[in-house]
Coordinates of C-alpha atoms in Angstrom, one line a residue:
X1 CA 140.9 94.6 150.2
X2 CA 140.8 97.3 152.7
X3 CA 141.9 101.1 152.1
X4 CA 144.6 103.4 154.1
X5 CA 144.8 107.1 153.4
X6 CA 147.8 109.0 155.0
X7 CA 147.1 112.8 155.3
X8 CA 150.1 115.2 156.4
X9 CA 151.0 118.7 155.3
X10 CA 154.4 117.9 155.3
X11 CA 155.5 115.7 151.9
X12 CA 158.1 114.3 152.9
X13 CA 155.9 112.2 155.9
X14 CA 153.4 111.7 153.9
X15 CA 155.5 110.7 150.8
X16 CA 157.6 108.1 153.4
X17 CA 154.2 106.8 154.9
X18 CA 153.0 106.3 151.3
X19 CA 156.2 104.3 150.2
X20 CA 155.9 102.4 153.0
X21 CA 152.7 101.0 153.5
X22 CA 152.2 100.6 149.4
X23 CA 154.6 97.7 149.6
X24 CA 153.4 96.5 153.1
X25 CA 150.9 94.1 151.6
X26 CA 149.9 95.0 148.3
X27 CA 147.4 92.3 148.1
X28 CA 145.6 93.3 151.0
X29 CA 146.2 97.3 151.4
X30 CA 145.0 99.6 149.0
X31 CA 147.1 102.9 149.8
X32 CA 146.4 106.5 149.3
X33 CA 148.0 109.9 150.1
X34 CA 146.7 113.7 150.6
X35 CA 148.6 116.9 151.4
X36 CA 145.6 118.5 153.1
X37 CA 141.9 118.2 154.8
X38 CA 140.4 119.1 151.4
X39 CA 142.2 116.4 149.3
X40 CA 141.5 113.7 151.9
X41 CA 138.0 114.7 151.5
X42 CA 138.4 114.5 148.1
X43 CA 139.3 111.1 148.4
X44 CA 136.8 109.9 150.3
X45 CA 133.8 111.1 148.4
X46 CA 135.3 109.1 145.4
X47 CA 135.9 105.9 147.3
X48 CA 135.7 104.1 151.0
X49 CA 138.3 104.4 153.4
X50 CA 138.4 101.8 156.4
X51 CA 141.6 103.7 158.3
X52 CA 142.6 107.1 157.9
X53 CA 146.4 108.2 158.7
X54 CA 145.9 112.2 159.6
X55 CA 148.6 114.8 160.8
X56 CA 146.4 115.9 164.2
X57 CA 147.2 119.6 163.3
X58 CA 147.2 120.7 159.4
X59 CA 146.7 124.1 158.5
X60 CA 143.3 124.9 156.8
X61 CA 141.2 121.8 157.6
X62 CA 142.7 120.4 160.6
X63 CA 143.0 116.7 161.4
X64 CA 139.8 116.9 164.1
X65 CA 137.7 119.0 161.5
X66 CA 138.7 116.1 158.6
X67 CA 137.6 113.5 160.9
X68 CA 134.3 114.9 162.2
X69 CA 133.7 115.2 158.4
X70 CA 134.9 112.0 157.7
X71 CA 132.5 110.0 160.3
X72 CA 129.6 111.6 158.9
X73 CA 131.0 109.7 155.2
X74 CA 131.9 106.6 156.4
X75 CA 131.3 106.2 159.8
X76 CA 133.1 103.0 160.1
X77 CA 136.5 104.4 159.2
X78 CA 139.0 103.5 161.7
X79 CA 141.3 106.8 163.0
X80 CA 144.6 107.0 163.8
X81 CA 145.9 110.5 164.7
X82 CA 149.3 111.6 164.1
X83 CA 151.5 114.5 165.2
X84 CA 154.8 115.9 166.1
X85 CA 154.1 117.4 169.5
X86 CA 152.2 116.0 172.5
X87 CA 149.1 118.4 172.6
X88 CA 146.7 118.0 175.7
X89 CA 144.3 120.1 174.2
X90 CA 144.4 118.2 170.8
X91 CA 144.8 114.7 172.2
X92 CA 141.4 115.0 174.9
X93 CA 139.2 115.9 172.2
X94 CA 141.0 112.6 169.8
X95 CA 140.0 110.0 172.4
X96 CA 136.6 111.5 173.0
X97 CA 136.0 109.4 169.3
X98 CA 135.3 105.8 168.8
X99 CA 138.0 104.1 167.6
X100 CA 140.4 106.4 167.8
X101 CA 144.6 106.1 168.1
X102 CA 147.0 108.5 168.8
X103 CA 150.8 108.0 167.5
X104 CA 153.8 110.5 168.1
X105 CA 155.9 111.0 165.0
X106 CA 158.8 110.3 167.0
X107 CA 157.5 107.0 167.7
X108 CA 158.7 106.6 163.9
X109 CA 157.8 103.9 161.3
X110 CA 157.8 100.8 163.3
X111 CA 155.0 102.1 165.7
X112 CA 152.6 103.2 162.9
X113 CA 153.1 100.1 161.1
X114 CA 152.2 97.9 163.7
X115 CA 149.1 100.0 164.9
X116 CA 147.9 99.9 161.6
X117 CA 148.4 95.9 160.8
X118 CA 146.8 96.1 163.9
X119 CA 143.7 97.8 162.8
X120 CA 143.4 95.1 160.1
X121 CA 143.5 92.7 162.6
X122 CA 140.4 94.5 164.3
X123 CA 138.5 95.0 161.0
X124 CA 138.5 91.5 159.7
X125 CA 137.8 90.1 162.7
X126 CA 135.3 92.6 163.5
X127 CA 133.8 91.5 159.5
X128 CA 134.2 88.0 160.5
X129 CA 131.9 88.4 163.6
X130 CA 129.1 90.8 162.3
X131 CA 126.1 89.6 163.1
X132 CA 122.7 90.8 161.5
X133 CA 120.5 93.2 163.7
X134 CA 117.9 91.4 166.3
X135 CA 114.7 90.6 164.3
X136 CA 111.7 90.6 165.7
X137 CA 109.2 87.7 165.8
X138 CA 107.3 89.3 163.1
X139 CA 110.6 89.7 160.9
X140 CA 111.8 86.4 162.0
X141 CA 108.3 84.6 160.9
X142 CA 108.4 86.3 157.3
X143 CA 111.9 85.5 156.7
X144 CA 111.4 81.8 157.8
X145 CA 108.8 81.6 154.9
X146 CA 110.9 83.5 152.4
X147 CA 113.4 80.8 153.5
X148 CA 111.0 77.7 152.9
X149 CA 109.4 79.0 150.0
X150 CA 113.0 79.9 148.1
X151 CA 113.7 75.7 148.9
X152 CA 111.0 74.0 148.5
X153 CA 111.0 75.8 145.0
X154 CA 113.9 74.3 144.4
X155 CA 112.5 70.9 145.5
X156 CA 109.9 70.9 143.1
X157 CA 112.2 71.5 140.3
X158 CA 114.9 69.4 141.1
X159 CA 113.7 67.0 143.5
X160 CA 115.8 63.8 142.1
X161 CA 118.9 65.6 143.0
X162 CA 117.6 67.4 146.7
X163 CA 116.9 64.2 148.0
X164 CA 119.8 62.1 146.8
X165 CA 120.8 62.5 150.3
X166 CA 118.3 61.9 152.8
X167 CA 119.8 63.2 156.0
X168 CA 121.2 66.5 154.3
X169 CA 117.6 67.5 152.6
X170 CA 115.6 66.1 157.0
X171 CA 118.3 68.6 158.3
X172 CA 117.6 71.0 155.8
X173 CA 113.7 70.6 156.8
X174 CA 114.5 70.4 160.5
X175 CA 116.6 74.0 159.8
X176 CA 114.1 75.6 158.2
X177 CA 111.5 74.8 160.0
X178 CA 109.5 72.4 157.4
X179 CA 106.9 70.5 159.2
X180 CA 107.5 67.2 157.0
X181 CA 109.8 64.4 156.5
X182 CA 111.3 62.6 154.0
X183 CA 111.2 59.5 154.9
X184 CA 107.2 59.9 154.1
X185 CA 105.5 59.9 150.6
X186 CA 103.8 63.4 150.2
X187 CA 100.9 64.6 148.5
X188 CA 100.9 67.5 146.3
X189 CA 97.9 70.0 145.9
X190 CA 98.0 72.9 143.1
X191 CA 95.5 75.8 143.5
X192 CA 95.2 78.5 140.9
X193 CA 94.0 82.0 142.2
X194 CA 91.8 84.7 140.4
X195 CA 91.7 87.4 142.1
X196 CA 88.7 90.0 141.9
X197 CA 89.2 92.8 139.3
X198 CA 91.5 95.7 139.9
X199 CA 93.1 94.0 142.8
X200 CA 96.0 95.8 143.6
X201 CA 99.3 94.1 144.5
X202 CA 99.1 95.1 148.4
X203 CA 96.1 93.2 148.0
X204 CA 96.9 90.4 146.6
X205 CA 99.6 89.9 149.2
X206 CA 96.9 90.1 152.2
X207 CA 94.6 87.7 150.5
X208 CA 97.8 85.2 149.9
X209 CA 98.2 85.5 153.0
X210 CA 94.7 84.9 154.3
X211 CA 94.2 81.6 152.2
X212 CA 97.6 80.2 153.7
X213 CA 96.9 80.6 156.7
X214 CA 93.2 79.8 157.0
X215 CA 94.3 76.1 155.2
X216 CA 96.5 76.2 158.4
X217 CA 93.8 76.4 160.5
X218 CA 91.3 74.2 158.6
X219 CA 93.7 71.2 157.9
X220 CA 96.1 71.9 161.1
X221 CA 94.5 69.0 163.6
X222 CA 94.6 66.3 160.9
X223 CA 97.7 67.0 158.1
X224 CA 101.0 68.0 158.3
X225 CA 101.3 70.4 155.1
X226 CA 103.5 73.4 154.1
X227 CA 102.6 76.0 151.0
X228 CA 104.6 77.9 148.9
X229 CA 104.1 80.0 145.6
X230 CA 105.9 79.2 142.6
X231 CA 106.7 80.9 139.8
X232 CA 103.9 81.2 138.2
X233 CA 101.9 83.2 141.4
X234 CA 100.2 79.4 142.2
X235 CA 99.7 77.9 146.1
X236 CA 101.7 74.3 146.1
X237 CA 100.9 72.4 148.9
X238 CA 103.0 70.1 150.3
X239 CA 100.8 67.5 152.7
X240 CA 101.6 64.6 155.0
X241 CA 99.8 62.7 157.5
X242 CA 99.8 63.3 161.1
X243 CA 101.3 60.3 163.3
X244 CA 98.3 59.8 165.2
X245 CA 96.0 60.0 162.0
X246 CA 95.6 56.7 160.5
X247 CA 94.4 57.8 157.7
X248 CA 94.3 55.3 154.0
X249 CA 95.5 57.0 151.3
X250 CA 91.7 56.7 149.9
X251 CA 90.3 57.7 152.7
X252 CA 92.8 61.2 152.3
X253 CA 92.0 62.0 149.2
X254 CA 88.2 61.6 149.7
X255 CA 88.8 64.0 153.3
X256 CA 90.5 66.7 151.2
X257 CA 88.6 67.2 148.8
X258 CA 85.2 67.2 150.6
X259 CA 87.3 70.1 152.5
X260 CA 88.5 71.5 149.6
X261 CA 85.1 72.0 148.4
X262 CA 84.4 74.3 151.4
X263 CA 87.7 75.8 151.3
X264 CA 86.8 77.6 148.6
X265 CA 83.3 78.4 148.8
X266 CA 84.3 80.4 151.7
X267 CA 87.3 81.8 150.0
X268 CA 84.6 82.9 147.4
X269 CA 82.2 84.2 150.0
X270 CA 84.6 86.0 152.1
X271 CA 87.0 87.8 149.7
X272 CA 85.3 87.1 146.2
X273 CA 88.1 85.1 145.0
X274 CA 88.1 82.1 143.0
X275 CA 90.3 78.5 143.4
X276 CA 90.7 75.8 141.1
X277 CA 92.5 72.8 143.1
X278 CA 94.5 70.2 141.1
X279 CA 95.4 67.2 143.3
X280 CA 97.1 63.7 143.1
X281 CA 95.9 60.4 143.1
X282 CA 97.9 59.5 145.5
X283 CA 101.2 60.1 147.6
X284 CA 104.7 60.2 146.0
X285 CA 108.1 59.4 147.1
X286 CA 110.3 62.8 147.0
X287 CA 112.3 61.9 144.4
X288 CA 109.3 61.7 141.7
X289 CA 108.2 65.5 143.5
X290 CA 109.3 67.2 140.4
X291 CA 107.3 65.3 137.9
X292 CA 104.4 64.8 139.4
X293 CA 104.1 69.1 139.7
X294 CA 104.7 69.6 136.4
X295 CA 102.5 67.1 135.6
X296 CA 99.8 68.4 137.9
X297 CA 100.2 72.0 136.5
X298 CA 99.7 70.7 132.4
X299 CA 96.6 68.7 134.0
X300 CA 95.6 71.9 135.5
X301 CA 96.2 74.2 131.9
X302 CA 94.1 71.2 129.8
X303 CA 91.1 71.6 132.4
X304 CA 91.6 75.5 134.0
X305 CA 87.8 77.4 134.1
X306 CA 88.7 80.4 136.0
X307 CA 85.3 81.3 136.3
X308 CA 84.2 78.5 138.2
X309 CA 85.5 77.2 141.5
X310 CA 86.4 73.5 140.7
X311 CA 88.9 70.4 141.4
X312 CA 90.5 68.8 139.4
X313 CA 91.7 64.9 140.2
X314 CA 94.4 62.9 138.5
X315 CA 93.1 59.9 137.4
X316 CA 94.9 56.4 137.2
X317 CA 95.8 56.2 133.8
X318 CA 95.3 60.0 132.9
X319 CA 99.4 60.3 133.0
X320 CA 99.9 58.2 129.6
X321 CA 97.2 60.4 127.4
X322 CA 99.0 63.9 128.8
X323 CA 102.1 62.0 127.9
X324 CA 103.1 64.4 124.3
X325 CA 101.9 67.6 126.3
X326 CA 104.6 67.3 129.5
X327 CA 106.7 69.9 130.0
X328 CA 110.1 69.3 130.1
X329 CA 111.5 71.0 133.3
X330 CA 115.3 70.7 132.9
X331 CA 114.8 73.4 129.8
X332 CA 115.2 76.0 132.3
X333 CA 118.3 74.1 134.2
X334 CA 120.0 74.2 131.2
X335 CA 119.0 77.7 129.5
X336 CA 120.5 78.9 133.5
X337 CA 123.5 76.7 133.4
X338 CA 124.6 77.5 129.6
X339 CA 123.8 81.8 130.4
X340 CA 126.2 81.0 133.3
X341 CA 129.0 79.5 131.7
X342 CA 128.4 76.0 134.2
X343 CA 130.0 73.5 131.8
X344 CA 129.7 70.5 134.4
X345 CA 126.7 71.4 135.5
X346 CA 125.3 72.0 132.4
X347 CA 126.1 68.5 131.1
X348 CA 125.6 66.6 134.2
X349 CA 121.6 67.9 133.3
X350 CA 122.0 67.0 129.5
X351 CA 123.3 63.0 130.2
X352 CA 120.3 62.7 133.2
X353 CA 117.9 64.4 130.6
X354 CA 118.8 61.9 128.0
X355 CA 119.0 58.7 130.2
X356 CA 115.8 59.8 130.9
X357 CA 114.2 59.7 127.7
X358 CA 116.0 56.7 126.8
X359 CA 113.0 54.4 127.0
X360 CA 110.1 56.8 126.2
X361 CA 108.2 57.1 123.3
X362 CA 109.6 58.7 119.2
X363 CA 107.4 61.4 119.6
X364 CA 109.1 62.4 123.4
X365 CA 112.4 61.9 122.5
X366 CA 111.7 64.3 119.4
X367 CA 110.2 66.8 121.4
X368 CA 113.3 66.7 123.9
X369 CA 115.9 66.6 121.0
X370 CA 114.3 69.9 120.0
X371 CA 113.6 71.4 123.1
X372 CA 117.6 71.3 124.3
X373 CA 118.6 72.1 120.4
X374 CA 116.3 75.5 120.8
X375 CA 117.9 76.3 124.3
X376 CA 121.6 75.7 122.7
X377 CA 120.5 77.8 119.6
X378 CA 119.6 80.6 121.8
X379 CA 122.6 81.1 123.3
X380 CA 124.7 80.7 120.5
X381 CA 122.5 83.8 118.5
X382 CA 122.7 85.9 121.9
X383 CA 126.5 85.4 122.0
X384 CA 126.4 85.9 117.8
X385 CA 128.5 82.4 117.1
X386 CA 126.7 81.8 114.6
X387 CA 129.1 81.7 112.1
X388 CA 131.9 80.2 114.1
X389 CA 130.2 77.2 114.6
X390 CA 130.5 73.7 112.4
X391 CA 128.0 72.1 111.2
X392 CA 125.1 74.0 112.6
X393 CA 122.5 73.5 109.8
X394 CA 121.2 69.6 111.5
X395 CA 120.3 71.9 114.4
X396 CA 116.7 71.9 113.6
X397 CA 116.9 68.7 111.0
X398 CA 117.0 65.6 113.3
X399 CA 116.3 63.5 110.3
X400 CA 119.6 64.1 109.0
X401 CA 121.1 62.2 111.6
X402 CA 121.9 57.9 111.4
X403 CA 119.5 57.6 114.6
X404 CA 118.1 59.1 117.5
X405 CA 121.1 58.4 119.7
X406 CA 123.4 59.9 117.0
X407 CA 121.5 63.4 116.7
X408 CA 121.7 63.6 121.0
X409 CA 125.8 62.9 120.3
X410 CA 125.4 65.5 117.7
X411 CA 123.7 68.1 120.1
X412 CA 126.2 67.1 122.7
X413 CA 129.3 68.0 120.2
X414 CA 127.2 71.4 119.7
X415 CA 127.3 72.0 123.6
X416 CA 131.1 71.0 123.8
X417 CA 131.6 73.9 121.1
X418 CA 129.8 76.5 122.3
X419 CA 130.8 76.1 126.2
X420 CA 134.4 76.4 124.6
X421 CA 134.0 79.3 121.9
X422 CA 132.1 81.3 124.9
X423 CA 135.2 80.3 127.6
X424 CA 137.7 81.5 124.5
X425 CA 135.8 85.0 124.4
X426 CA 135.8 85.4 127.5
X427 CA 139.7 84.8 128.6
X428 CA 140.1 87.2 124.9
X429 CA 137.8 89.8 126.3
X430 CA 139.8 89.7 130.0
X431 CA 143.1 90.0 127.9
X432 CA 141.6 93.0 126.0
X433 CA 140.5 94.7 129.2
X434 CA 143.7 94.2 130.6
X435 CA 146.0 95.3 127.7
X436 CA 143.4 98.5 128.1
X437 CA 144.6 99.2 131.5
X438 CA 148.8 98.4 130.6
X439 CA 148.2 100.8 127.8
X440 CA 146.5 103.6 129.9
X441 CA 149.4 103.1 132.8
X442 CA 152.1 103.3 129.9
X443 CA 150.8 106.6 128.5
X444 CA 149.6 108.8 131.7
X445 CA 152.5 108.0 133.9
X446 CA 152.2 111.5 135.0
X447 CA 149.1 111.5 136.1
X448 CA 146.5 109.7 138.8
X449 CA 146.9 105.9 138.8
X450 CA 145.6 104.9 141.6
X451 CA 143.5 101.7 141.8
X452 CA 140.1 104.0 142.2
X453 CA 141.2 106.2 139.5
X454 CA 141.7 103.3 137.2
X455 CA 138.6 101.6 138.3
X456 CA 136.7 104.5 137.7
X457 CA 137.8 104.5 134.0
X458 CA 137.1 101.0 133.0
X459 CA 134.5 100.5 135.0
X460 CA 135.6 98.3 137.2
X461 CA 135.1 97.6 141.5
X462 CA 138.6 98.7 142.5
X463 CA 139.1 95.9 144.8
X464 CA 138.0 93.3 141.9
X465 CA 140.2 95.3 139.4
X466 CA 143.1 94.4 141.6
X467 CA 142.6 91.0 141.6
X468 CA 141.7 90.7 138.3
X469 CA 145.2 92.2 137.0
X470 CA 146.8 89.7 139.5
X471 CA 144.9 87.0 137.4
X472 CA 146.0 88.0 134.3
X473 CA 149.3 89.5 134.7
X474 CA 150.8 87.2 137.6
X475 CA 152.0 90.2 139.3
X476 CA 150.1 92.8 141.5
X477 CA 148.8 96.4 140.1
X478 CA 151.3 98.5 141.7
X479 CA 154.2 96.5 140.9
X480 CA 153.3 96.5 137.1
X481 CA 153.1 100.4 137.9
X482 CA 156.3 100.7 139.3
X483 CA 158.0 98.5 136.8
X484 CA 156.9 100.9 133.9
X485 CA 157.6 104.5 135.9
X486 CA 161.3 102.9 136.8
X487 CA 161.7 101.7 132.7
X488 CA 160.2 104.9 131.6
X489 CA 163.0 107.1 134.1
X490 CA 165.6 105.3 133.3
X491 CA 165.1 105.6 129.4
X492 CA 164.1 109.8 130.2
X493 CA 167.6 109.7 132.1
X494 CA 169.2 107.9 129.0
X495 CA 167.9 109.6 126.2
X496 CA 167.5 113.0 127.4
X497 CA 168.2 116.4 129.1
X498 CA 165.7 116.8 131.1
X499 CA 166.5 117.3 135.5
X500 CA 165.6 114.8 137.9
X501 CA 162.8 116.5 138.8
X502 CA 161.6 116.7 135.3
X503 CA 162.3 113.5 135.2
X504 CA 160.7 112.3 138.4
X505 CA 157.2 114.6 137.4
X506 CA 157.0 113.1 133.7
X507 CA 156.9 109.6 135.8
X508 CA 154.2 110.8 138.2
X509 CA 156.2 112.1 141.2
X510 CA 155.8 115.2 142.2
X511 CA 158.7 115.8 144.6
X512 CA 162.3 115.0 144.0
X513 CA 162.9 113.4 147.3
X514 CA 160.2 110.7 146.7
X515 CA 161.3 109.9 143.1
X516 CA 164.9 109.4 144.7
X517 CA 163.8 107.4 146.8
X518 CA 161.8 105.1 144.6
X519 CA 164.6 105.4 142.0
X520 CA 166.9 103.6 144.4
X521 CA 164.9 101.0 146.0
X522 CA 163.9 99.5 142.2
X523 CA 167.7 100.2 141.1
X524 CA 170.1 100.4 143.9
X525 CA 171.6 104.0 142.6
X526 CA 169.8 107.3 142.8
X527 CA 168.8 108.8 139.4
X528 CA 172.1 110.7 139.5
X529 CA 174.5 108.2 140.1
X530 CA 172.2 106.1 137.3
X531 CA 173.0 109.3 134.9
X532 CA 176.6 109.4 136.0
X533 CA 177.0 105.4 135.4
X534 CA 175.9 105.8 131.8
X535 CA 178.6 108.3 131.3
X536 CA 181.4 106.2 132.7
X537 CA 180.2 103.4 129.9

């Protein structure tokens, strides 16, 4: 939503600007009005403008002093100047300003209208072509890795679903620069840092730095590989072979870690820092990516010295003892999806999670029954549902339940409940807000309502607060506004003894001309021939 403020001395021009432009596009133009230099500034230290409508020549703060002002607030407000005479003077120093208009008030209505749709023309496609600023190589390079590291974090903890589509997750590789392919098994490599005492964050960045790239330069002739850190501040490797390298996967393994070994006894040397490697037994296709990291970081927790440089190796039938101690990684999934309110997703995790288990051990499918019935439990205490939900005591008693199968339907119901208690308090909390702001309209009709002033009270971004009404309401802000000034005249008019322009301040005009003029537009009579028609009845 953009905003127009119309400044003019005169009321009755700014008052017929006003009325005009406020039902031009209500959706799209947030309108505001100012009697002088000082209340447009006013204005616009409260809130952004994107076109100002200013009188050329006001007394006091004229319409060049505003707008020097103005550009040094928001210097991408568009300026359209407005006067009654043709002033050289005045109009030379206007077009010496970027985007800049000139309009003759005898042009009338029709002229400032269409420079100002105009305007909106120019702004949105102005928004729609912004580019970001030139980056340099340097910026370019560290934003590239940012970039990689962000998805290849999210390949390691959901690679089942990144590579369900091959040709989406190559081009995604081939866009971000990813030296590997997915049509190729990869290897994974963990290495754990301990840094030196007292190493201060700048520090730890350059050292990062240094042990990415000197694996770069060690491994570059023979591997393809990429590195990223994950969340828990450890290097992941990512590592394919070259074309031309025709390598065994044996023969691989036995060639990094011979390197490895010198990889960190220099690292050790040079910078006093300490590596522990955990690496594969072998390649994996991308789809098992995700389980064989976790995996690799609980073989790397069992085995972790970090006084010692060392490597750790999977070996062949390691993955069955570690079995009981494997993380289950779609916890976090889920605790994000259910915090967010994703229903689908949050289930389309829960079934895969399940189906997963299916065949696995008692022991496994215990621990994941629990594991999901702690992340739903959570969420219920943090949104205090407690005692609005049924049947919650088998939570944490699975041997209440018929069968294993039966206590996942019975954490599935639990889901179901919550997702819809949470979606009920929310649309009850939106109606609450709302009835908030009818209620405020209905009892300060006399004072500021613009969409800022209200926003400002509830706490809201104006330009959400609009469409938020429009939500919940069906109609627009202004024209709930209007419908209770016009029902709270004509019952003033009814009931009482008050003058028009008693009548038109108690509904938040300020001159009698403008209430007139709204007074007939919403009723077809002015608010005398309204008073006079009551008589006749």
């Amino acid at each position: 939503m953009y905003r127009l403020l119309i400044v003019d001395d005169e009321e009755l021009i700014t008052d017929g600007l006003y009325d005009v432009f406020s039902r031009l596009m209500p959706e799209h133009l947030d309108v505001y009005k100012a009697y002088s230099g000082k209340e447009a500034l006013d204005w616009m230290s409260r809130t952004r403008i994107d076109i100002i409508l200013t009188d050329i020549s006001m007394p006091g703060l004229s319409g060049l002093e505003l707008i020097e002002r103005v550009q040094s607030l928001w210097p991408h407000c568009r300026v359209i100047f407005l006067t009654g005479y043709d002033y050289f003077d005045y109009v030379y120093q206007a077009i010496q300003m970027n985007d800049v208009k000139y309009i003759l008030k005898t042009e009338g209505y029709a002229k400032v209208v269409e420079t100002v749709k105009g305007i909106l023309v120019e702004l949105k496609q102005s928004s729609l072509k912004s580019q970001l600023p030139e980056l340099t190589d340097q910026e370019k390079h560290a934003y590239e890795l940012m970039a990689q590291s962000d998805f290849m974090r999210h390949v390691i903890q959901k690679s089942n679903l990144s590579v369900r589509d091959f040709d989406n997750l190559d081009e995604e590789f081939h866009n971000l620069n990813i030296p590997l392919k997915t049509s190729e098994q990869v290897y994974l490599v963990l290495g754990n840092l301990t840094y030196p005492k007292n190493t201060t964050y700048t520090k730890q960045t350059n050292i990062l730095q240094y042990v990415r790239s000197y694996w770069e330069q060690k491994f570059f002739t023979q591997l393809k590989s990429l590195s990223i850190m994950d969340r828990y501040g450890d290097l992941v490797w990512f590592i394919q072979m070259k074309e031309n390298k025709p390598f065994t996967p044996q023969h691989l393994m036995d060639y990094l870690e011979g390197n490895l070994e010198m990889f960190q006894d220099d690292c050790l040397q040079i910078m006093d820092l300490t590596i522990q490697f955990t690496m594969s037994n072998g390649p994996v296709d991308w789809q098992s990516v995700s389980g064989k990291y976790e995996y690799l970081r609980q073989l790397q927790q069992l085995k972790l010295d970090s006084k010692y440089p060392s490597i750790i190796k999977e070996q062949p039938n390691q993955a069955e003892t570690l079995e009981t101690l494997n993380p289950i990684p779609k916890m976090d999934l889920l605790t994000a999806h259910l915090s967010a309110n994703r229903r689908e997703e949050f289930f389309e995790e829960f079934y895969e999670l399940i189906n997963s288990v299916q065949k696995e051990s008692y022991h496994q499918m215990t621990k994941v029954y629990y594991s999901v019935a702690l992340v739903l439990y959570v969420d219920i205490s943090q949104n205090q549902l407690q005692n609005r939900m049924d049947d919650l005591d088998r939570t944490f008693k699975i041997d209440e339940h018929a069968s294993l199968t039966s206590s996942f339907n019975y954490l599935e119901k639990v889901a179901n409940q919550l997702f819809a208690l949470k979606k009920a308090d929310g649309q009850d909390r939106a109606s609450q807000v709302i009835e908030g702001i009818c209620q405020y309209i209905e009892n300060h009709l006399d004072e500021d309502l613009s969409l800022v002033r209200l926003a400002e009270i509830h706490y809201f971004n104006p330009s959400y607060l609009s469409y938020f009404f429009k939500q919940e309401q069906g109609i627009n802000l202004s024209e709930y506004i209007d419908r209770c000034r016009i029902r709270k005249a004509r019952e003033l008019l009814s009931h009482s003894d008050l003058k028009v322009r008693e009548v038109s301040e108690k509904v938040g005009y300020h001159t009698a001309h403008s209430f007139t003029r709204f007074f007939k537009k919403m009723t077809g009579m002015t608010p005398k021939e309204y008073r006079g028609s009551l008589s006749k009845q």
